[in-house]
């Protein structure tokens, strides 16, 4: 792992540790909620790159900071597909009549 990624994970681990402490959560409580060992939580707080991304995401959700992860994972809308979808909907609405 290159130095930039190691630094990022270390800072992320420190942030998660601070949020856990501010939330008055013990490492063992966090571990139980995530379904991992206390050693895994400790490793995350040190910024270990060996922890599965699913665990990092679960911890973000537990600590209430999942929004940035969600924003990263959003797929951008293709403007051409959006245009075609709207035109198809408009065409359907023009043809549709209410029958009694």
Coordinates of N, CA and C in Angstrom, one line a residue:
X1 N 0.9 -1.2 0.0 CA 0.0 0.0 0.0 C 0.9 1.2 0.0
X2 N 0.5 2.2 -0.8 CA 1.4 3.4 -0.8 C 1.2 4.3 0.4
X3 N 2.1 5.2 0.6 CA 2.0 6.1 1.7 C 0.8 6.9 1.8
X4 N 0.3 7.4 0.7 CA -0.9 8.2 0.7 C -2.1 7.5 1.2
X5 N -2.3 6.2 0.8 CA -3.4 5.4 1.3 C -3.3 5.1 2.8
X6 N -2.1 4.8 3.2 CA -1.8 4.5 4.6 C -2.2 5.7 5.5
X7 N -1.8 6.9 5.0 CA -2.1 8.1 5.8 C -3.6 8.3 5.8
X8 N -4.3 8.1 4.7 CA -5.8 8.3 4.6 C -6.4 7.3 5.6
X9 N -6.1 6.1 5.6 CA -6.7 5.1 6.5 C -6.4 5.4 8.0
X10 N -5.2 5.9 8.2 CA -4.8 6.2 9.6 C -5.7 7.4 10.1
X11 N -5.9 8.4 9.2 CA -6.7 9.5 9.6 C -8.2 9.1 9.7
X12 N -8.6 8.2 8.9 CA -10.0 7.7 8.9 C -10.2 7.0 10.2
X13 N -9.2 6.1 10.6 CA -9.3 5.4 11.9 C -9.3 6.3 13.1
X14 N -8.5 7.4 13.0 CA -8.5 8.3 14.1 C -9.9 9.1 14.2
X15 N -10.5 9.4 13.1 CA -11.8 10.0 13.1 C -12.8 9.1 13.7
X16 N -12.8 7.8 13.2 CA -13.8 6.9 13.8 C -13.6 6.7 15.3
X17 N -12.4 6.7 15.7 CA -12.1 6.5 17.2 C -12.7 7.7 17.9
X18 N -12.4 8.9 17.4 CA -13.0 10.1 18.1 C -14.5 10.1 18.1
X19 N -15.1 9.7 17.0 CA -16.6 9.6 17.0 C -17.1 8.6 17.9
X20 N -16.4 7.5 18.0 CA -16.8 6.4 18.9 C -16.8 6.9 20.4
X21 N -15.7 7.6 20.7 CA -15.5 8.0 22.1 C -16.5 9.1 22.4
X22 N -16.7 10.0 21.4 CA -17.8 11.1 21.7 C -19.1 10.5 21.8
X23 N -19.4 9.4 21.2 CA -20.7 8.7 21.3 C -20.8 7.8 22.5
X24 N -19.7 7.8 23.3 CA -19.6 7.0 24.5 C -19.8 5.5 24.3
X25 N -19.2 5.0 23.2 CA -19.3 3.6 22.8 C -17.9 3.0 23.1
X26 N -18.0 1.8 23.7 CA -16.8 1.0 24.0 C -16.4 0.2 22.8
X27 N -15.2 -0.1 22.6 CA -14.7 -0.9 21.5 C -15.5 -2.2 21.4
X28 N -15.7 -2.8 22.6 CA -16.4 -4.2 22.6 C -17.8 -4.0 22.2
X29 N -18.5 -2.9 22.5 CA -19.9 -2.7 22.1 C -19.9 -2.5 20.6
X30 N -19.0 -1.7 20.0 CA -18.9 -1.5 18.6 C -18.7 -2.9 17.9
X31 N -17.7 -3.6 18.4 CA -17.4 -4.9 17.8 C -18.7 -5.8 17.8
X32 N -19.4 -5.8 18.9 CA -20.6 -6.7 19.0 C -21.6 -6.2 17.9
X33 N -21.8 -4.9 17.8 CA -22.8 -4.4 16.8 C -22.4 -4.7 15.4
X34 N -21.1 -4.7 15.1 CA -20.6 -4.9 13.8 C -20.5 -6.4 13.5
X35 N -20.4 -7.2 14.5 CA -20.2 -8.7 14.3 C -18.8 -9.0 14.0
X36 N -17.9 -8.2 14.6 CA -16.4 -8.5 14.4 C -15.8 -8.5 15.8
X37 N -14.5 -8.8 15.8 CA -13.8 -8.9 17.1 C -13.3 -7.5 17.5
X38 N -13.0 -7.4 18.8 CA -12.5 -6.2 19.3 C -11.1 -5.8 18.6
X39 N -10.4 -6.9 18.3 CA -9.1 -6.6 17.6 C -9.3 -6.0 16.3
X40 N -10.4 -6.3 15.6 CA -10.7 -5.7 14.3 C -11.0 -4.2 14.5
X41 N -11.8 -3.9 15.5 CA -12.1 -2.5 15.8 C -10.8 -1.7 16.1
X42 N -10.0 -2.3 16.9 CA -8.7 -1.7 17.2 C -7.9 -1.5 16.0
X43 N -7.8 -2.5 15.1 CA -7.1 -2.4 13.9 C -7.6 -1.2 13.0
X44 N -8.9 -1.1 13.0 CA -9.5 0.0 12.2 C -9.1 1.3 12.7
X45 N -9.2 1.5 14.0 CA -8.8 2.7 14.7 C -7.3 3.1 14.5
X46 N -6.5 2.1 14.2 CA -5.1 2.3 13.8 C -4.9 2.5 12.3
X47 N -6.0 2.3 11.5 CA -6.0 2.5 10.1 C -5.5 1.3 9.3
X48 N -5.7 0.1 9.8 CA -5.2 -1.1 9.1 C -5.9 -1.3 7.8
X49 N -5.2 -1.5 6.8 CA -5.7 -1.8 5.4 C -6.3 -3.2 5.2
X50 N -6.1 -4.0 6.2 CA -6.5 -5.4 6.0 C -8.0 -5.6 6.4
X51 N -8.7 -4.6 6.9 CA -10.1 -4.8 7.3 C -11.0 -4.6 6.0
X52 N -12.0 -5.5 5.9 CA -12.9 -5.5 4.7 C -13.6 -4.1 4.6
X53 N -13.8 -3.7 3.4 CA -14.5 -2.4 3.2 C -15.9 -2.5 3.8
X54 N -16.6 -3.7 3.8 CA -17.9 -3.8 4.3 C -17.9 -3.4 5.8
X55 N -16.8 -3.7 6.5 CA -16.7 -3.4 7.9 C -16.5 -1.9 8.1
X56 N -15.7 -1.3 7.3 CA -15.6 0.2 7.3 C -16.9 0.9 7.1
X57 N -17.7 0.4 6.1 CA -19.0 1.0 5.8 C -20.0 0.8 6.9
X58 N -19.9 -0.4 7.5 CA -20.8 -0.7 8.7 C -20.5 0.2 9.8
X59 N -19.2 0.4 10.1 CA -18.8 1.3 11.2 C -19.2 2.8 10.9
X60 N -19.1 3.2 9.6 CA -19.6 4.5 9.3 C -21.0 4.7 9.5
X61 N -21.8 3.7 9.2 CA -23.3 3.7 9.5 C -23.6 3.8 11.0
X62 N -22.8 3.0 11.7 CA -23.0 3.0 13.2 C -22.7 4.3 13.8
X63 N -21.7 5.0 13.3 CA -21.3 6.3 13.9 C -22.0 7.4 13.2
X64 N -22.9 7.2 12.3 CA -23.7 8.2 11.7 C -22.9 9.1 10.6
X65 N -21.9 8.5 10.0 CA -21.2 9.3 9.0 C -21.1 8.5 7.7
X66 N -22.2 7.8 7.3 CA -22.2 7.0 6.1 C -22.5 7.9 4.9
X67 N -23.0 9.1 5.0 CA -23.4 9.9 3.8 C -22.2 10.1 2.9
X68 N -21.0 10.4 3.3 CA -19.9 10.6 2.3 C -19.6 9.3 1.5
X69 N -19.8 8.2 2.2 CA -19.6 6.9 1.5 C -20.7 6.7 0.4
X70 N -21.9 7.0 0.8 CA -23.0 6.9 -0.1 C -22.9 7.8 -1.3
X71 N -22.4 9.0 -1.1 CA -22.2 9.9 -2.2 C -21.1 9.4 -3.2
X72 N -20.1 8.8 -2.6 CA -19.0 8.2 -3.5 C -19.6 7.1 -4.3
X73 N -20.5 6.3 -3.8 CA -21.0 5.1 -4.5 C -22.2 5.4 -5.5
X74 N -22.7 6.6 -5.5 CA -23.8 6.9 -6.4 C -23.3 6.9 -7.9
X75 N -24.1 6.3 -8.7 CA -23.8 6.2 -10.1 C -24.4 7.4 -10.8
X76 N -23.5 8.2 -11.5 CA -24.1 9.4 -12.2 C -25.1 9.0 -13.3
X77 N -26.0 9.9 -13.5 CA -27.1 9.6 -14.5 C -26.6 10.0 -15.8
X78 N -26.8 9.2 -16.8 CA -26.4 9.5 -18.2 C -27.4 10.4 -18.7
X79 N -27.0 11.6 -19.1 CA -28.0 12.6 -19.6 C -28.8 12.2 -20.9
X80 N -28.2 11.4 -21.7 CA -28.9 10.9 -22.9 C -29.9 9.9 -22.5
X81 N -29.6 9.0 -21.6 CA -30.6 8.0 -21.1 C -31.8 8.8 -20.4
X82 N -31.5 9.8 -19.6 CA -32.5 10.6 -18.9 C -33.4 11.3 -20.0
X83 N -32.8 11.8 -21.0 CA -33.6 12.5 -22.1 C -34.5 11.5 -22.7
X84 N -34.0 10.3 -23.1 CA -34.8 9.3 -23.8 C -35.9 8.8 -22.9
X85 N -35.7 8.7 -21.6 CA -36.7 8.3 -20.6 C -37.8 9.3 -20.6
X86 N -37.5 10.6 -20.5 CA -38.5 11.6 -20.4 C -39.3 11.7 -21.7
X87 N -38.6 11.6 -22.8 CA -39.4 11.6 -24.1 C -40.3 10.5 -24.2
X88 N -39.9 9.3 -23.8 CA -40.8 8.1 -23.8 C -42.0 8.3 -22.9
X89 N -41.8 8.9 -21.7 CA -42.9 9.2 -20.8 C -43.8 10.2 -21.4
X90 N -43.3 11.2 -22.0 CA -44.1 12.3 -22.6 C -45.0 11.7 -23.7
X91 N -44.4 10.9 -24.5 CA -45.1 10.2 -25.6 C -46.2 9.3 -25.1
X92 N -45.9 8.6 -24.1 CA -47.0 7.7 -23.5 C -48.1 8.6 -22.9
X93 N -47.8 9.7 -22.2 CA -48.8 10.6 -21.7 C -49.7 11.2 -22.8
X94 N -49.1 11.5 -23.9 CA -49.9 12.1 -25.0 C -50.9 11.1 -25.6
X95 N -50.5 9.8 -25.6 CA -51.4 8.8 -26.1 C -52.4 8.3 -25.2
X96 N -52.2 8.5 -23.9 CA -53.1 8.0 -22.9 C -54.4 8.8 -22.7
X97 N -55.5 8.1 -22.6 CA -56.8 8.8 -22.4 C -57.4 8.1 -21.2
X98 N -58.2 8.8 -20.5 CA -59.0 8.2 -19.4 C -60.3 7.8 -19.9
X99 N -60.6 6.5 -19.7 CA -61.9 5.9 -20.2 C -62.9 5.8 -19.1
X100 N -64.1 6.0 -19.4 CA -65.2 5.8 -18.4 C -65.9 4.5 -18.6

